[in-house]
Amino acid sequence: MRATRAIVRLDHLKSNLDQIRRHIGSGVRICLAVKADAYGHGIVEIGRAASDHGVEYLAVATSDEGTELRNNGVEVPILLYSLASPREIPDIVRHRISPVIADEEQAALYETAAHSQGTRAAVHVKIDTGMGRIGCRPDETVRLARRITSSPSLLLAGISTHLASSDMADPTYTNQQLDLFRDAVERVRRDGIDPGIVHAANSGGVLSHPEGHFDMVRPGIIAYGYRPSPESPASLQLTPVMEVRSQVVFLKRVGKGEAISYGMTWRAPRETWIGTIPIGYGDGYNRLLSNRAEVLIGGRRYPVVGRVCMDQIMVDLGASTSVKRYDEAILFGFSEGAPDAEELAALCETIPYEITCNVSKRVRRNYVS
């Protein structure tokens, strides 16, 4: 088997979920985001582990993701975050995936599919309170809720919104969104309609906005061990779930001034040992980490030198080294002293989500309980 692999600690996932559960308190459900292959961790294995651990809902971004969960025996309710095309809707209904509904056109499509299958489709109204992406306007909520509840083929299972800046220190915009959302839900109730599960809080909302927890929260990145932003409070003791490891597969000594990798962007400042590790941007190890990142080998960090290649990187081991061929190298993760996804994200001027999501399928996942 290839040396480069990702270790996924399911016990770390469960520990993070336990902390979220204690933080939100009893009576509030958890909908775990497992979209984008569970942020790169593996949708089926994470979905199974989370549902076995008591998570009430799972959330996906595509109908195929929901179908994959169902085909692998996951039976908890599944929420579809994104809007589907008409041709996807019959399968969504067939696999008991609950979509968000943004307008009456979508409601009619689900109504037709459910009626033809002799079933009732559970749907969630999505309100756009300021994200500017999908959802009805707050003043359209009652009309859409009426449309859904008037149909024998549809069930209003919930009402939701999405917070655009809940991971920022300034709460002003999030408070405005929550005020709009709360008012829309109350107008639905005053119209005599049961809104179902009311939910708004993403990871930032979980950490910073307890008033937005409502009936259910939708954590994503915090379940995988990272805060959504450096501005988010470190109120939970989160542990990364994924660690990417490989091996030093080649060692060579180079002279002062010799160039390493494409474009000769790094030259040895002295005689030194160079180690080659079989991972690259084809595995999701970002090319922006060239001449910036460090890896952990034998408890010590070494700098990545030269450009990251598609399949390999090189590290400077120093003028003398105790590193041996086939020693383990940790690219990022949970081991003491190793870089984590947050550190790599800062070097790439991005977010930890992208670091874990980009770990490609050719990196074998090993699941540890």
Short mmCIF file of C-alpha atoms in Angstrom, two decimals:
data_model
loop_
_atom_site.label_atom_id
_atom_site.label_comp_id
_atom_site.label_asym_id
_atom_site.label_seq_id
_atom_site.Cartn_x
_atom_site.Cartn_y
_atom_site.Cartn_z
CA MET A 1 0.00 0.00 0.00
CA ARG A 2 1.08 3.55 -0.67
CA ALA A 3 2.90 5.28 2.17
CA THR A 4 0.78 8.42 1.99
CA ARG A 5 -2.49 8.00 3.89
CA ALA A 6 -4.89 9.84 6.13
CA ILE A 7 -5.57 8.60 9.65
CA VAL A 8 -9.15 9.43 10.68
CA ARG A 9 -9.78 9.15 14.42
CA LEU A 10 -13.46 8.41 14.98
CA ASP A 11 -12.94 8.73 18.74
CA HIS A 12 -11.82 12.34 18.17
CA LEU A 13 -15.00 12.97 16.16
CA LYS A 14 -17.13 11.58 18.98
CA SER A 15 -15.26 13.64 21.57
CA ASN A 16 -15.88 16.82 19.55
CA LEU A 17 -19.56 15.92 19.20
CA ASP A 18 -19.77 15.32 22.96
CA GLN A 19 -18.35 18.77 23.60
CA ILE A 20 -20.83 20.34 21.20
CA ARG A 21 -23.66 18.45 22.93
CA ARG A 22 -22.63 19.72 26.36
CA HIS A 23 -22.24 23.26 25.00
CA ILE A 24 -25.70 23.49 23.42
CA GLY A 25 -27.48 21.76 26.28
CA SER A 26 -30.25 19.22 26.38
CA GLY A 27 -33.19 19.50 24.04
CA VAL A 28 -31.20 20.91 21.10
CA ARG A 29 -30.56 18.51 18.25
CA ILE A 30 -27.37 18.20 16.19
CA CYS A 31 -27.35 18.15 12.40
CA LEU A 32 -23.80 17.24 11.39
CA ALA A 33 -22.59 18.52 8.03
CA VAL A 34 -21.11 15.60 6.10
CA LYS A 35 -21.10 17.33 2.72
CA ALA A 36 -17.96 17.34 0.56
CA ASP A 37 -17.14 13.79 1.68
CA ALA A 38 -17.49 14.88 5.30
CA TYR A 39 -15.00 17.70 4.75
CA GLY A 40 -12.60 15.15 3.27
CA HIS A 41 -12.89 12.65 6.12
CA GLY A 42 -15.18 10.13 4.35
CA ILE A 43 -18.93 10.59 4.20
CA VAL A 44 -20.02 7.00 4.84
CA GLU A 45 -17.70 6.24 7.75
CA ILE A 46 -18.29 9.63 9.38
CA GLY A 47 -22.04 9.41 8.76
CA ARG A 48 -22.24 5.98 10.36
CA ALA A 49 -20.08 6.94 13.34
CA ALA A 50 -22.02 10.14 13.98
CA SER A 51 -25.44 8.53 13.70
CA ASP A 52 -24.35 5.64 15.94
CA HIS A 53 -23.19 8.27 18.43
CA GLY A 54 -26.61 9.89 18.61
CA VAL A 55 -26.48 12.68 16.05
CA GLU A 56 -30.08 13.30 15.02
CA TYR A 57 -29.54 14.64 11.47
CA LEU A 58 -26.88 14.58 8.79
CA ALA A 59 -26.55 17.31 6.15
CA VAL A 60 -25.37 17.01 2.56
CA ALA A 61 -24.94 19.42 -0.34
CA THR A 62 -25.88 17.12 -3.22
CA SER A 63 -28.49 14.46 -3.83
CA ASP A 64 -25.71 11.98 -4.68
CA GLU A 65 -24.21 12.44 -1.22
CA GLY A 66 -27.54 11.68 0.40
CA THR A 67 -28.08 8.65 -1.83
CA GLU A 68 -24.61 7.34 -0.94
CA LEU A 69 -25.49 7.47 2.74
CA ARG A 70 -28.79 5.69 2.20
CA ASN A 71 -27.18 3.01 0.02
CA ASN A 72 -24.73 2.33 2.83
CA GLY A 73 -27.35 1.79 5.49
CA VAL A 74 -27.49 5.22 7.13
CA GLU A 75 -31.09 5.74 8.27
CA VAL A 76 -31.10 9.00 10.25
CA PRO A 77 -32.85 12.01 8.67
CA ILE A 78 -30.76 13.68 5.98
CA LEU A 79 -31.04 17.38 5.18
CA LEU A 80 -30.14 18.60 1.67
CA TYR A 81 -28.63 22.09 1.94
CA SER A 82 -28.57 22.99 -1.76
CA LEU A 83 -31.32 23.35 -4.35
CA ALA A 84 -31.69 20.40 -6.69
CA SER A 85 -32.44 20.29 -10.39
CA PRO A 86 -35.86 18.87 -11.37
CA ARG A 87 -34.40 15.58 -12.61
CA GLU A 88 -32.87 14.88 -9.17
CA ILE A 89 -36.06 15.38 -7.20
CA PRO A 90 -37.69 11.93 -7.68
CA ASP A 91 -34.57 10.24 -6.24
CA ILE A 92 -34.41 12.72 -3.37
CA VAL A 93 -37.99 11.85 -2.41
CA ARG A 94 -37.38 8.11 -2.94
CA HIS A 95 -34.39 8.13 -0.59
CA ARG A 96 -36.20 10.14 2.08
CA ILE A 97 -33.83 13.10 1.87
CA SER A 98 -35.32 16.32 3.24
CA PRO A 99 -34.57 19.31 0.99
CA VAL A 100 -34.62 23.00 1.77
CA ILE A 101 -37.31 24.83 -0.21
CA ALA A 102 -36.74 28.41 -1.33
CA ASP A 103 -39.85 29.10 -3.42
CA GLU A 104 -43.19 27.75 -4.58
CA GLU A 105 -41.75 26.36 -7.80
CA GLN A 106 -39.56 23.97 -5.82
CA ALA A 107 -42.48 23.10 -3.55
CA ALA A 108 -44.55 22.12 -6.60
CA LEU A 109 -41.78 19.88 -7.97
CA TYR A 110 -41.47 17.98 -4.69
CA GLU A 111 -45.24 17.78 -4.40
CA THR A 112 -45.48 16.14 -7.83
CA ALA A 113 -42.69 13.67 -7.10
CA ALA A 114 -44.12 12.70 -3.72
CA HIS A 115 -47.64 12.31 -5.10
CA SER A 116 -46.43 10.06 -7.92
CA GLN A 117 -44.62 7.85 -5.38
CA GLY A 118 -47.56 7.71 -3.00
CA THR A 119 -45.60 9.28 -0.18
CA ARG A 120 -45.17 12.55 1.69
CA ALA A 121 -41.97 14.56 1.32
CA ALA A 122 -40.59 16.27 4.42
CA VAL A 123 -39.18 19.69 3.47
CA HIS A 124 -37.59 22.65 5.25
CA VAL A 125 -38.29 26.26 4.32
CA LYS A 126 -35.07 28.21 3.77
CA ILE A 127 -35.15 31.95 4.55
CA ASP A 128 -32.50 34.31 3.21
CA THR A 129 -31.90 36.72 6.09
CA GLY A 130 -28.68 38.15 4.69
CA MET A 131 -26.47 35.41 3.27
CA GLY A 132 -27.61 36.36 -0.24
CA ARG A 133 -27.36 32.83 -1.56
CA ILE A 134 -30.63 30.85 -1.54
CA GLY A 135 -33.88 31.21 0.33
CA CYS A 136 -37.13 33.13 0.31
CA ARG A 137 -37.28 36.64 1.69
CA PRO A 138 -38.48 36.86 5.30
CA ASP A 139 -41.77 38.47 4.24
CA GLU A 140 -42.44 35.54 1.88
CA THR A 141 -42.09 32.89 4.58
CA VAL A 142 -45.73 32.66 5.64
CA ARG A 143 -46.95 32.28 2.06
CA LEU A 144 -44.43 29.53 1.33
CA ALA A 145 -45.26 27.76 4.58
CA ARG A 146 -48.97 27.89 3.68
CA ARG A 147 -48.21 26.44 0.25
CA ILE A 148 -46.39 23.50 1.81
CA THR A 149 -48.90 22.77 4.57
CA SER A 150 -51.83 22.94 2.15
CA SER A 151 -50.45 19.97 0.21
CA PRO A 152 -51.21 16.40 1.34
CA SER A 153 -47.96 15.35 -0.34
CA LEU A 154 -45.69 17.71 1.62
CA LEU A 155 -44.75 18.00 5.29
CA LEU A 156 -43.25 21.18 6.73
CA ALA A 157 -40.46 19.60 8.78
CA GLY A 158 -38.52 22.76 9.59
CA ILE A 159 -37.60 26.37 8.92
CA SER A 160 -34.00 27.50 8.63
CA THR A 161 -31.61 30.25 7.70
CA HIS A 162 -27.85 30.49 7.26
CA LEU A 163 -25.58 32.89 9.15
CA ALA A 164 -23.08 34.79 7.02
CA SER A 165 -20.73 36.18 9.68
CA SER A 166 -21.23 34.16 12.85
CA ASP A 167 -17.49 33.43 13.01
CA MET A 168 -16.61 37.13 13.24
CA ALA A 169 -15.99 38.96 16.49
CA ASP A 170 -18.52 41.69 15.71
CA PRO A 171 -21.98 40.19 16.33
CA THR A 172 -23.97 43.02 14.74
CA TYR A 173 -24.80 41.41 11.40
CA THR A 174 -25.54 38.01 12.93
CA ASN A 175 -27.88 39.62 15.45
CA GLN A 176 -29.70 41.35 12.59
CA GLN A 177 -30.08 38.05 10.78
CA LEU A 178 -31.37 36.29 13.88
CA ASP A 179 -33.88 39.08 14.51
CA LEU A 180 -35.24 38.75 10.97
CA PHE A 181 -35.36 34.97 11.27
CA ARG A 182 -37.04 34.96 14.67
CA ASP A 183 -39.67 37.41 13.44
CA ALA A 184 -40.42 35.32 10.33
CA VAL A 185 -40.82 32.15 12.38
CA GLU A 186 -43.14 33.90 14.82
CA ARG A 187 -45.30 35.14 11.96
CA VAL A 188 -45.61 31.54 10.75
CA ARG A 189 -46.71 30.48 14.22
CA ARG A 190 -49.22 33.33 14.44
CA ASP A 191 -50.68 32.08 11.18
CA GLY A 192 -51.44 28.81 12.94
CA ILE A 193 -48.67 26.82 11.25
CA ASP A 194 -46.26 24.56 13.12
CA PRO A 195 -42.78 25.54 11.79
CA GLY A 196 -41.26 22.18 12.68
CA ILE A 197 -37.57 22.19 13.60
CA VAL A 198 -36.23 25.75 13.76
CA HIS A 199 -32.52 25.93 12.99
CA ALA A 200 -29.90 28.54 12.09
CA ALA A 201 -26.56 28.03 13.85
CA ASN A 202 -23.53 26.81 11.91
CA SER A 203 -20.18 26.26 13.66
CA GLY A 204 -19.73 29.96 14.35
CA GLY A 205 -23.28 30.17 15.64
CA VAL A 206 -22.72 27.20 17.93
CA LEU A 207 -19.66 28.84 19.49
CA SER A 208 -20.75 32.47 19.66
CA HIS A 209 -24.54 32.79 19.44
CA PRO A 210 -26.44 30.63 21.93
CA GLU A 211 -29.57 32.68 21.24
CA GLY A 212 -29.47 31.21 17.73
CA HIS A 213 -29.36 27.55 18.76
CA PHE A 214 -33.18 27.19 18.61
CA ASP A 215 -34.25 23.54 18.12
CA MET A 216 -31.19 22.30 16.24
CA VAL A 217 -27.64 23.38 15.39
CA ARG A 218 -25.69 22.49 12.24
CA PRO A 219 -21.99 22.15 13.15
CA GLY A 220 -19.44 21.44 10.46
CA ILE A 221 -15.77 22.27 10.92
CA ILE A 222 -15.87 22.22 14.74
CA ALA A 223 -16.91 18.56 14.65
CA TYR A 224 -13.74 17.88 12.65
CA GLY A 225 -11.54 19.67 15.16
CA TYR A 226 -11.14 23.29 14.04
CA ARG A 227 -12.67 26.66 14.77
CA PRO A 228 -14.33 28.30 11.76
CA SER A 229 -12.20 31.41 12.20
CA PRO A 230 -9.43 32.75 14.46
CA GLU A 231 -12.06 35.24 15.71
CA SER A 232 -14.24 32.43 17.05
CA PRO A 233 -13.86 31.76 20.78
CA ALA A 234 -11.77 28.74 21.77
CA SER A 235 -14.48 27.65 24.18
CA LEU A 236 -14.38 23.98 23.19
CA GLN A 237 -11.36 21.69 23.48
CA LEU A 238 -11.48 20.48 19.90
CA THR A 239 -9.19 17.77 18.53
CA PRO A 240 -8.43 17.36 14.81
CA VAL A 241 -9.98 14.20 13.41
CA MET A 242 -7.67 13.75 10.41
CA GLU A 243 -3.90 13.35 10.21
CA VAL A 244 -2.07 13.00 6.89
CA ARG A 245 1.08 10.88 7.07
CA SER A 246 3.66 9.62 4.62
CA GLN A 247 7.30 8.47 4.60
CA VAL A 248 10.72 9.73 3.61
CA VAL A 249 11.33 7.56 0.56
CA PHE A 250 14.66 9.01 -0.62
CA LEU A 251 17.63 10.78 0.93
CA LYS A 252 20.46 12.60 -0.80
CA ARG A 253 23.18 15.03 0.11
CA VAL A 254 23.37 18.22 -1.98
CA GLY A 255 26.05 20.86 -2.18
CA LYS A 256 25.80 24.55 -1.43
CA GLY A 257 23.94 26.38 -4.20
CA GLU A 258 22.25 23.33 -5.68
CA ALA A 259 18.63 23.88 -6.73
CA ILE A 260 15.63 21.84 -5.61
CA SER A 261 12.42 21.28 -7.62
CA TYR A 262 10.74 23.15 -10.45
CA GLY A 263 11.76 26.71 -11.18
CA MET A 264 14.81 26.57 -8.90
CA THR A 265 12.96 28.61 -6.25
CA TRP A 266 15.21 27.22 -3.49
CA ARG A 267 18.94 26.68 -3.45
CA ALA A 268 20.83 25.02 -0.64
CA PRO A 269 22.50 27.69 1.54
CA ARG A 270 25.04 25.06 2.64
CA GLU A 271 25.74 21.37 2.18
CA THR A 272 22.63 19.62 3.42
CA TRP A 273 20.53 16.48 3.35
CA ILE A 274 17.30 16.50 1.33
CA GLY A 275 14.47 14.08 2.00
CA THR A 276 11.78 13.29 -0.57
CA ILE A 277 8.21 12.51 0.55
CA PRO A 278 5.59 11.07 -1.85
CA ILE A 279 2.82 13.63 -1.49
CA GLY A 280 1.97 16.64 -3.62
CA TYR A 281 -0.77 18.86 -4.92
CA GLY A 282 -2.30 15.83 -6.65
CA ASP A 283 -3.01 14.58 -3.13
CA GLY A 284 -4.34 17.95 -2.01
CA TYR A 285 -1.12 19.25 -0.46
CA ASN A 286 -1.37 22.82 -1.68
CA ARG A 287 1.30 24.22 -4.01
CA LEU A 288 1.17 27.45 -1.99
CA LEU A 289 2.97 25.53 0.78
CA SER A 290 6.14 25.58 -1.33
CA ASN A 291 9.06 26.99 0.70
CA ARG A 292 6.62 27.77 3.56
CA ALA A 293 5.34 24.66 5.33
CA GLU A 294 7.05 22.30 7.72
CA VAL A 295 6.61 18.57 8.30
CA LEU A 296 7.18 16.51 11.45
CA ILE A 297 9.69 13.67 11.27
CA GLY A 298 10.87 11.88 14.40
CA GLY A 299 9.46 14.57 16.66
CA ARG A 300 11.25 17.40 14.87
CA ARG A 301 10.03 19.84 12.24
CA TYR A 302 11.75 20.28 8.89
CA PRO A 303 10.99 22.90 6.20
CA VAL A 304 9.50 22.09 2.82
CA VAL A 305 11.95 23.38 0.20
CA GLY A 306 11.41 23.99 -3.47
CA ARG A 307 8.06 23.90 -5.20
CA VAL A 308 5.50 21.32 -4.21
CA CYS A 309 5.21 18.90 -7.14
CA MET A 310 2.10 16.98 -8.17
CA ASP A 311 3.24 13.84 -6.36
CA GLN A 312 6.28 14.72 -4.22
CA ILE A 313 7.77 17.29 -1.88
CA MET A 314 11.28 17.79 -0.60
CA VAL A 315 12.39 18.78 2.90
CA ASP A 316 15.68 20.18 4.18
CA LEU A 317 17.00 17.84 6.89
CA GLY A 318 20.12 19.84 7.69
CA ALA A 319 23.87 19.42 7.40
CA SER A 320 23.69 16.27 9.49
CA THR A 321 20.60 14.24 10.18
CA SER A 322 19.31 11.26 12.12
CA VAL A 323 16.42 10.82 9.69
CA LYS A 324 16.45 7.43 7.99
CA ARG A 325 14.87 6.31 4.77
CA TYR A 326 11.25 5.20 5.31
CA ASP A 327 10.87 7.21 8.52
CA GLU A 328 7.32 8.45 9.01
CA ALA A 329 6.53 12.05 8.08
CA ILE A 330 3.45 13.88 9.37
CA LEU A 331 2.15 16.58 7.04
CA PHE A 332 -0.63 17.84 9.30
CA GLY A 333 -2.91 16.54 11.98
CA PHE A 334 -3.29 15.85 15.67
CA SER A 335 0.13 14.52 16.76
CA GLU A 336 2.01 16.64 19.27
CA GLY A 337 4.33 19.07 17.52
CA ALA A 338 2.84 18.53 14.05
CA PRO A 339 1.34 21.30 11.94
CA ASP A 340 -2.45 21.24 11.85
CA ALA A 341 -4.89 22.28 9.14
CA GLU A 342 -5.25 25.72 10.70
CA GLU A 343 -1.50 26.35 10.39
CA LEU A 344 -1.43 25.21 6.76
CA ALA A 345 -4.52 27.30 6.02
CA ALA A 346 -2.80 30.41 7.36
CA LEU A 347 0.20 29.77 5.12
CA CYS A 348 -2.13 29.46 2.11
CA GLU A 349 -4.28 32.42 3.19
CA THR A 350 -7.36 30.20 3.27
CA ILE A 351 -9.43 28.29 5.85
CA PRO A 352 -8.99 24.86 7.48
CA TYR A 353 -12.08 23.61 5.60
CA GLU A 354 -10.17 23.81 2.31
CA ILE A 355 -7.14 21.97 3.68
CA THR A 356 -9.13 18.92 4.77
CA CYS A 357 -11.61 18.97 1.86
CA ASN A 358 -8.76 19.00 -0.65
CA VAL A 359 -7.15 15.77 0.57
CA SER A 360 -7.78 13.77 -2.57
CA LYS A 361 -9.35 10.36 -3.03
CA ARG A 362 -6.01 8.78 -3.87
CA VAL A 363 -4.96 9.33 -0.25
CA ARG A 364 -6.20 6.18 1.48
CA ARG A 365 -8.25 6.78 4.64
CA ASN A 366 -7.51 4.56 7.66
CA TYR A 367 -10.26 4.69 10.28
CA VAL A 368 -9.30 4.29 13.91
CA SER A 369 -11.77 3.99 16.78
#
